[in-house]
Each structure stands twice: as structure tokens, then as C-alpha cells.
Amino acid sequence: MEEQKITKIPFGKLGIIVHESCRDLGKKVDDYIVKRRKEEFAKNCSEYHVEELKDSYIIDSEIIRFANGEAKGHLKETIRGKDIFVLADIGNYSVTYNMFGRENGMSPDDHFQDVKRLISAIAGKARRIHLIMPLLYESRQDKRNSRESLDCAIALQELENMGVENIFTFDAHETRVQNAIPQTGFESLHSTYQIIKAINKVEDKICFDKEQLMVISPDTGAMDRAIFYASILGLDVGLFYKRRDYKKIVDGKNPIIQHEYMGADVEGKDILIVDDMIASGGSIFDIAAELKSKNARNVYVAVTFTFFTNGIEKMNEFYQKGYIKKLFSTNLTYIPDKFKQAEWFQEVDMSKMVSLLIDTVNYDDSVSPLLDATNKIKKILDK
């Protein structure tokens, strides 16, 4: 990742509000910003820059929860005139709260309400408000197929009405949802560069050669992502098509009958399956088993978000059987320790990129270099 050079005055003094759901990532992001600014500001001795040197840019804040489950956001220091970045992980199911003496796990709905509470506590005193929500709230309900709610669009409009000027997310399920807020900044960033960098560093046996490696899309929705990976790496691409039973609805969706493969022969090749997320993992397991039955050599999986909503027992089984060799996933949403400790899991750290994003926006520079990682990936391949 190319470093952002700090050469001018920022739009406003930086303040980062980190929700409890994002404490670990927020701390890493803050550390990167502090280090970078101290190194860069040492070359610039203007009075403003010296004043802006801090040991932390995190605003002291909290969510106060009442015994009946209601809550309020509280900022413990001034944010007047500051350029505020709110950082939250709506997918962190490890956060709990007490209600009527019972311990409840925080759902995405609970986290989103907390985000709005923190924005409400700003009360118009900040110079600008930006929201970094790596896992976009209700991103899986981004379009209407029948008489359904359109939750993601409504949530974005709520944030716009509260004064949020820019919303940043990663690998949005459907980027066209930004049409709901045409006057508000919306950017969906990607983790492609960091994932390829991690693969290249960790799996030295992988050869980025089309005769030895192939990219697979698990469904039609992930095809654009697979094509990008294949194009930038100079590889062939294949596709699995999901045949569904449209006569039934199970857990809110039509069950998959079979995965049909379309593409070149995979025999003797390493396979890289790419997608935005793993929910239950069912599709990945079916596809990995099908690829091994076609005599694929090693199967790797690269995603931005990993949930395994039904647990990781089957993933452990598939690893032991040799069906899946390694899973690469970012730390943009909560990762339990049992995932991190598994031999098949490789965490891809995105904190440096998020810190560069904050610095870039705070100094009113273009985020285009962060959106397009083509040149950086080519440098990895050249080496």
C-alpha cells in the first residue's frame, strides 16, 4: 500500500468515534494514523501541524444501556468543529448487553441503532461526519423481489437525514443501493490487494500461472469479482451456477438443488474461490467437494467477511479431508479466536487501509488510488 503524504492542512481536526463493536480494529487504525502523522509532521513545523500531533485521535465515547434495554449515546469530550469518522462493525455478535437481568447478544439492528445514537450525540457540532461501516447494514436486503422491505436503502436514507456526508463500506453486496442517497458520498472499497498480498506471502507454493491456478466464482453474483481476480492475475475463470427449488422457501430463500460447473478443466490445478462473504458456508463446501471430485489439486477460498453461522465443525472436517486447504478472510468484521487459531484460517489485516482512507478523506484528497489496486497488485506479481 502506497503511503499517503501529508503536505497540507486537513479539512478539520480529526476525531474518530469507535463503537464498542469495532474496538480492536479501531485501535489498530488509530495507531497507524498516529505513527504516520508523527513521521510526516516532523518534516512540517507549522503551528497547526504541531497542535494536531496527538497520541490518539479516538474520541472518548460510550453507549449507556438502561435495565429495560433502552440506551443512549454519550460523547465524553468536545467534537466541535472536528472532522468526525464513526467506525462500527454491525456484524460483531460477541458484544452483549443486559436487559431485565438477561444477557442478550447484539444483533446488526442493535449495532445500527447505536451508530445512530452516537451520530445523534454529535448534535450538529462536528464540521463533517463520515461513517465507516465495513459490513454494510442490511446489505443482503438491497433489492425488492416481491412485497418486501427495502431495509438497506431505508437505512442509508436515515444516515443521510442525520447529516452523514460520506459512507464507506467494503464489498457491498450491491453497490447500486447508493441510488437511494444520490446526494451523499458512498464508496464500496475492496480488499483484493490485501488478500492477494496475503496469499503470496503465506502460501509460497501457489504459482500465479494459468497452467497451475484458476479462479472460480461460486455463483453468478460473484462473477464480476472473479473476472477481476482472473484478469489481474492472468488466469482462467470458471463459474458454478446454483440450481434452486423455487417452489420452496427455507430460512427466507429458495434451497439450492445442485451446483452446476461451467468452465475449463480443473484437473491438477490449484483453485481460488472468491466471494464477498461466507454465511453458513454450505455453498463453499458443496463447490469444494465438487472440485475435488474433478481432481482439482488444492482449493483456496478468499472472502472479505466470514461468519460460519452454523459453526466451523464442517470446515474443520473439510480441512482434515483435504477439500479446502486455506481460507483467507479480512478482519473487517468480528473473527472469533477459534477461527484465528484454526490451521486453515489466515487473517488479512485491513487496518492500514482504513487508516489511509481516514487520512485521505480528512485531507480532502482523492480516494481513487485506494479504490483501484491494479498497479499495486502488478508490483506483487512482478516481484
Coordinates of C-alpha atoms in Angstrom, one line a residue:
M1 CA 0.0 0.0 0.0
E2 CA 1.4 3.4 -1.0
E3 CA 1.7 5.8 1.9
Q4 CA -0.3 9.0 1.8
K5 CA 2.0 12.0 2.0
I6 CA 0.7 14.7 4.4
T7 CA 1.5 18.1 2.8
K8 CA -1.4 20.4 3.6
I9 CA -3.9 21.5 6.2
P10 CA -6.7 19.0 6.9
F11 CA -10.4 19.9 6.4
G12 CA -10.8 19.8 10.2
K13 CA -9.2 18.5 13.3
L14 CA -9.5 14.7 13.2
G15 CA -11.8 12.8 15.6
I16 CA -12.6 9.1 15.4
I17 CA -15.6 7.7 17.3
V18 CA -15.1 3.9 17.6
H19 CA -18.1 1.9 18.6
E20 CA -17.6 -1.0 21.0
S21 CA -18.2 -3.5 18.2
C22 CA -15.0 -2.2 16.4
R23 CA -12.6 -1.6 19.3
D24 CA -9.7 -3.9 18.1
L25 CA -9.8 -2.7 14.5
G26 CA -10.2 0.9 15.7
K27 CA -7.2 0.7 17.9
K28 CA -5.0 -0.6 15.1
V29 CA -6.3 2.1 12.7
D30 CA -5.6 4.8 15.3
D31 CA -2.1 3.5 15.9
Y32 CA -1.3 3.7 12.2
I33 CA -2.6 7.3 11.9
V34 CA -0.6 8.4 15.0
K35 CA 2.6 6.9 13.7
R36 CA 2.2 8.2 10.1
R37 CA 1.3 11.8 11.3
K38 CA 4.2 12.0 13.7
E39 CA 6.6 10.9 11.0
E40 CA 5.2 13.3 8.4
F41 CA 4.6 16.2 10.7
A42 CA 8.3 16.0 11.8
K43 CA 9.0 17.4 8.4
N44 CA 6.5 20.3 8.7
C45 CA 6.8 22.6 11.7
S46 CA 3.8 24.9 11.2
E47 CA 1.9 25.8 14.3
Y48 CA -1.2 24.0 13.1
H49 CA 0.6 20.7 12.4
V50 CA 2.3 20.7 15.8
E51 CA -1.1 21.3 17.5
E52 CA -2.6 18.4 15.6
L53 CA 0.1 15.9 16.9
K54 CA -1.7 13.5 19.3
D55 CA -1.1 10.2 20.9
S56 CA -4.7 9.2 19.9
Y57 CA -7.4 10.6 17.7
I58 CA -10.2 8.4 19.3
I59 CA -13.0 10.4 20.9
D60 CA -13.9 9.0 24.3
S61 CA -17.5 7.8 23.9
E62 CA -19.9 5.2 25.3
I63 CA -23.3 3.7 24.9
I64 CA -25.2 3.8 28.2
R65 CA -27.7 0.9 28.5
F66 CA -30.7 1.0 30.8
A67 CA -32.0 -2.1 32.6
N68 CA -35.0 -2.4 30.2
G69 CA -32.8 -2.4 27.1
E70 CA -33.1 1.2 26.1
A71 CA -29.9 3.1 25.5
K72 CA -28.3 6.5 24.7
G73 CA -25.0 7.6 23.2
H74 CA -22.6 9.7 25.2
L75 CA -19.5 11.7 24.0
K76 CA -17.2 12.5 26.8
E77 CA -15.2 15.2 25.1
T78 CA -15.8 18.0 22.7
I79 CA -16.2 17.3 19.0
R80 CA -17.0 20.9 18.0
G81 CA -15.6 21.8 14.5
K82 CA -13.9 18.4 14.1
D83 CA -13.9 16.1 11.1
I84 CA -15.6 13.1 12.6
F85 CA -15.2 9.5 11.5
V86 CA -17.6 6.9 13.1
L87 CA -16.3 3.3 12.9
A88 CA -18.6 0.4 13.6
D89 CA -18.9 -3.3 12.9
I90 CA -22.6 -4.2 12.7
G91 CA -21.6 -7.9 12.4
N92 CA -19.9 -8.3 15.8
Y93 CA -22.1 -10.8 17.6
S94 CA -19.7 -11.1 20.5
V95 CA -21.0 -7.8 22.1
T96 CA -23.7 -8.3 24.7
Y97 CA -25.9 -6.2 26.9
N98 CA -28.1 -6.8 30.0
M99 CA -31.8 -6.5 29.8
F100 CA -34.1 -7.4 32.6
G101 CA -31.3 -9.5 34.1
R102 CA -30.6 -11.4 31.0
E103 CA -27.5 -11.3 28.8
N104 CA -28.5 -10.5 25.2
G105 CA -26.3 -10.7 22.1
M106 CA -26.1 -7.6 19.9
S107 CA -27.7 -8.0 16.5
P108 CA -27.0 -5.9 13.5
D109 CA -30.2 -4.0 14.3
D110 CA -28.8 -3.2 17.8
H111 CA -25.5 -2.1 16.4
F112 CA -27.1 0.2 13.8
Q113 CA -29.2 1.9 16.5
D114 CA -26.0 2.5 18.5
V115 CA -24.5 4.1 15.4
K116 CA -27.4 6.5 15.1
R117 CA -27.2 7.2 18.8
L118 CA -23.5 8.3 18.5
I119 CA -24.3 10.4 15.5
S120 CA -27.2 12.0 17.3
A121 CA -24.9 12.8 20.3
I122 CA -22.8 14.9 17.9
A123 CA -25.8 17.2 17.7
G124 CA -24.6 19.1 14.6
K125 CA -21.4 20.3 16.4
A126 CA -19.0 18.5 14.1
R127 CA -17.7 20.1 10.9
R128 CA -18.3 16.9 8.9
I129 CA -19.5 13.3 9.7
H130 CA -18.3 10.2 7.9
L131 CA -19.4 6.7 8.6
I132 CA -17.0 3.7 8.0
M133 CA -19.2 0.6 8.2
P134 CA -17.1 -2.2 6.7
L135 CA -20.0 -4.6 6.7
L136 CA -22.9 -2.6 5.2
Y137 CA -26.0 -2.8 7.3
E138 CA -28.8 -4.9 5.7
S139 CA -26.6 -5.3 2.6
R140 CA -28.3 -8.7 1.9
Q141 CA -31.7 -7.0 1.7
D142 CA -30.7 -4.5 -1.0
K143 CA -33.4 -5.1 -3.6
R144 CA -37.0 -5.9 -3.7
N145 CA -38.2 -9.1 -5.4
S146 CA -41.9 -9.0 -4.2
R147 CA -43.8 -7.3 -1.4
E148 CA -40.7 -7.0 0.7
S149 CA -39.0 -4.3 2.8
L150 CA -36.1 -2.4 1.3
D151 CA -34.0 -2.2 4.5
C152 CA -30.6 -1.1 3.2
A153 CA -32.0 1.8 1.2
I154 CA -34.1 3.0 4.2
A155 CA -31.0 2.8 6.5
L156 CA -28.9 4.8 4.1
Q157 CA -31.6 7.5 3.9
E158 CA -31.7 7.6 7.7
L159 CA -28.0 8.3 7.9
E160 CA -28.2 10.9 5.2
N161 CA -31.0 12.7 7.1
M162 CA -28.8 12.7 10.2
G163 CA -26.1 14.6 8.5
V164 CA -23.7 11.9 7.4
E165 CA -21.8 13.3 4.4
N166 CA -19.8 10.1 3.4
I167 CA -20.5 6.4 3.9
F168 CA -17.6 4.0 3.3
T169 CA -18.1 0.2 3.2
F170 CA -16.3 -2.8 1.8
D171 CA -17.5 -5.2 -0.9
A172 CA -21.1 -4.1 -0.8
H173 CA -23.4 -6.9 -1.9
E174 CA -25.0 -4.5 -4.4
T175 CA -23.4 -1.1 -5.0
R176 CA -26.5 0.2 -6.8
V177 CA -28.1 0.7 -3.4
Q178 CA -26.3 4.0 -3.3
N179 CA -29.0 5.3 -5.7
A180 CA -31.2 5.7 -2.6
I181 CA -28.9 8.6 -1.5
P182 CA -27.6 10.3 -4.7
Q183 CA -26.6 13.5 -2.9
T184 CA -24.4 11.7 -0.2
G185 CA -21.0 10.2 -0.8
F186 CA -21.0 6.4 -0.9
E187 CA -17.9 4.3 -1.6
S188 CA -17.5 0.5 -1.6
L189 CA -13.9 -0.4 -1.3
H190 CA -12.3 -3.8 -2.0
S191 CA -9.8 -6.0 -0.2
T192 CA -8.4 -7.6 -3.3
Y193 CA -4.9 -6.2 -3.0
Q194 CA -4.5 -7.2 0.7
I195 CA -5.9 -10.7 0.0
I196 CA -3.5 -11.3 -2.9
K197 CA -0.6 -10.0 -0.9
A198 CA -1.5 -12.4 2.0
I199 CA -1.8 -15.3 -0.4
N200 CA 1.5 -14.5 -1.9
K201 CA 3.2 -14.2 1.5
V202 CA 1.6 -17.2 3.3
E203 CA 1.2 -19.8 0.5
D204 CA 4.6 -19.9 -1.2
K205 CA 3.6 -23.0 -3.1
I206 CA 0.9 -21.1 -5.1
C207 CA 2.1 -20.1 -8.5
F208 CA 0.2 -17.3 -10.3
D209 CA 0.3 -19.1 -13.6
K210 CA -2.8 -20.0 -15.7
E211 CA -1.5 -23.6 -16.2
Q212 CA -1.4 -24.1 -12.4
L213 CA -4.0 -21.8 -10.9
M214 CA -7.6 -21.0 -11.7
V215 CA -10.2 -18.6 -10.3
I216 CA -13.7 -19.8 -9.6
S217 CA -16.9 -17.8 -8.9
P218 CA -19.3 -19.7 -6.6
D219 CA -22.3 -18.1 -8.2
T220 CA -23.3 -15.6 -10.9
G221 CA -23.4 -12.7 -8.4
A222 CA -19.7 -13.0 -7.6
M223 CA -18.7 -13.3 -11.3
D224 CA -17.5 -9.7 -11.6
R225 CA -15.2 -10.2 -8.7
A226 CA -13.8 -13.5 -10.1
I227 CA -13.3 -11.9 -13.5
F228 CA -11.3 -9.1 -11.9
Y229 CA -9.1 -11.5 -10.0
A230 CA -8.6 -13.6 -13.1
S231 CA -7.8 -10.6 -15.3
I232 CA -5.3 -9.0 -13.0
L233 CA -3.6 -12.4 -12.3
G234 CA -3.7 -13.5 -15.9
L235 CA -5.7 -16.7 -15.0
D236 CA -8.7 -18.6 -16.4
V237 CA -12.1 -18.2 -14.7
G238 CA -14.9 -20.7 -14.0
L239 CA -18.4 -20.4 -12.7
F240 CA -20.7 -22.5 -10.6
Y241 CA -24.4 -22.0 -11.3
K242 CA -26.9 -22.5 -8.5
R243 CA -30.0 -24.6 -9.4
R244 CA -32.7 -23.6 -6.9
D245 CA -36.0 -25.1 -6.0
Y246 CA -38.3 -22.1 -6.5
K247 CA -41.3 -24.0 -5.1
K248 CA -39.9 -23.8 -1.6
I249 CA -38.6 -21.2 0.8
V250 CA -36.3 -22.3 3.6
D251 CA -34.8 -19.8 6.0
G252 CA -36.0 -17.0 3.8
K253 CA -34.6 -18.3 0.5
N254 CA -35.1 -20.9 -2.2
P255 CA -33.0 -24.0 -1.4
I256 CA -30.1 -25.0 -3.7
I257 CA -30.7 -28.3 -5.5
Q258 CA -27.3 -28.6 -7.2
H259 CA -24.2 -26.6 -8.2
E260 CA -23.5 -26.8 -12.0
Y261 CA -20.0 -26.1 -13.1
M262 CA -19.2 -24.1 -16.3
G263 CA -15.6 -23.6 -17.3
A264 CA -12.3 -25.2 -18.2
D265 CA -10.9 -28.4 -16.9
V266 CA -9.7 -28.1 -13.2
E267 CA -7.8 -31.4 -13.0
G268 CA -4.4 -30.9 -11.5
K269 CA -4.8 -27.2 -10.9
D270 CA -5.0 -25.1 -7.7
I271 CA -8.3 -23.4 -7.3
L272 CA -9.0 -19.9 -5.8
I273 CA -12.7 -19.4 -4.9
V274 CA -13.5 -15.7 -4.4
D275 CA -16.6 -14.2 -2.9
D276 CA -17.7 -11.3 -0.7
M277 CA -18.8 -13.4 2.3
I278 CA -19.3 -16.9 3.7
A279 CA -22.5 -17.1 5.6
S280 CA -23.3 -20.7 6.6
G281 CA -20.6 -22.0 4.2
G282 CA -22.9 -24.5 2.6
S283 CA -22.2 -23.4 -1.0
I284 CA -18.4 -23.3 -0.5
F285 CA -18.5 -26.8 0.9
D286 CA -20.6 -28.2 -2.0
I287 CA -18.3 -26.5 -4.5
A288 CA -15.1 -27.6 -2.9
A289 CA -16.3 -31.2 -2.8
E290 CA -17.3 -31.0 -6.5
L291 CA -13.9 -29.5 -7.4
K292 CA -12.0 -32.3 -5.6
S293 CA -14.2 -34.9 -7.4
K294 CA -12.9 -33.3 -10.6
N295 CA -9.4 -33.9 -9.4
A296 CA -8.5 -30.3 -8.5
R297 CA -5.2 -30.1 -6.6
N298 CA -5.7 -27.6 -3.8
V299 CA -8.7 -25.4 -3.1
Y300 CA -8.3 -22.0 -1.5
V301 CA -11.1 -19.6 -0.5
A302 CA -10.7 -15.8 -0.3
V303 CA -13.6 -13.7 1.1
T304 CA -14.0 -10.3 2.7
F305 CA -16.3 -11.4 5.5
T306 CA -16.5 -14.8 7.3
F307 CA -19.5 -15.8 9.5
F308 CA -19.9 -19.6 9.6
T309 CA -23.4 -19.1 11.1
N310 CA -23.7 -22.9 11.7
G311 CA -20.3 -23.2 13.3
I312 CA -16.9 -24.4 11.9
E313 CA -17.2 -28.1 12.5
K314 CA -17.8 -28.9 8.8
M315 CA -14.9 -26.5 7.9
N316 CA -12.6 -28.5 10.2
E317 CA -13.9 -31.7 8.6
F318 CA -13.2 -30.4 5.0
Y319 CA -9.8 -29.2 6.0
Q320 CA -8.9 -32.6 7.5
K321 CA -10.1 -34.3 4.4
G322 CA -8.0 -32.0 2.2
Y323 CA -11.0 -30.5 0.4
I324 CA -10.1 -26.9 1.4
K325 CA -6.5 -26.0 2.2
K326 CA -6.8 -22.4 3.4
L327 CA -9.4 -19.7 3.9
F328 CA -8.3 -16.0 3.6
S329 CA -10.6 -13.5 5.2
T330 CA -10.2 -9.9 6.5
N331 CA -10.6 -8.5 10.0
L332 CA -13.2 -6.0 8.8
T333 CA -15.8 -7.9 10.9
Y334 CA -15.6 -9.9 14.1
I335 CA -13.5 -13.0 13.9
P336 CA -13.7 -15.4 16.9
D337 CA -10.5 -16.7 18.4
K338 CA -11.3 -20.3 17.4
F339 CA -11.3 -19.1 13.8
K340 CA -7.9 -17.4 14.2
Q341 CA -6.4 -20.4 15.9
A342 CA -7.5 -22.9 13.2
E343 CA -4.8 -24.1 10.8
W344 CA -7.0 -23.4 7.8
F345 CA -7.6 -19.8 8.6
Q346 CA -5.5 -16.8 7.5
E347 CA -6.5 -13.3 8.8
V348 CA -6.0 -10.5 6.3
D349 CA -5.4 -7.2 8.2
M350 CA -7.2 -4.2 6.7
S351 CA -6.4 -1.7 9.5
K352 CA -3.7 0.1 7.5
M353 CA -6.0 0.6 4.5
V354 CA -8.8 2.0 6.8
S355 CA -6.2 4.4 8.3
L356 CA -5.1 5.6 4.9
L357 CA -8.8 6.1 4.0
I358 CA -9.3 8.3 7.1
D359 CA -6.2 10.3 6.4
T360 CA -7.0 10.8 2.7
V361 CA -10.6 12.0 3.4
N362 CA -9.5 14.2 6.3
Y363 CA -7.1 16.0 4.0
D364 CA -9.7 16.2 1.2
D365 CA -7.6 14.2 -1.2
S366 CA -9.0 11.8 -3.8
V367 CA -9.8 8.2 -2.7
S368 CA -9.4 6.9 -6.2
P369 CA -5.9 5.5 -5.5
L370 CA -7.5 3.4 -2.7
L371 CA -10.3 2.2 -4.9
D372 CA -8.0 1.0 -7.7
A373 CA -5.4 -1.5 -6.6
T374 CA -4.4 -2.7 -10.1
N375 CA -0.9 -1.2 -10.1
K376 CA -0.1 -2.4 -6.6
I377 CA -1.2 -5.9 -7.4
K378 CA 1.0 -5.9 -10.6
K379 CA 4.0 -4.9 -8.4
I380 CA 3.5 -8.1 -6.3
L381 CA 3.3 -10.2 -9.5
D382 CA 6.4 -8.5 -10.9
K383 CA 8.4 -9.4 -7.8

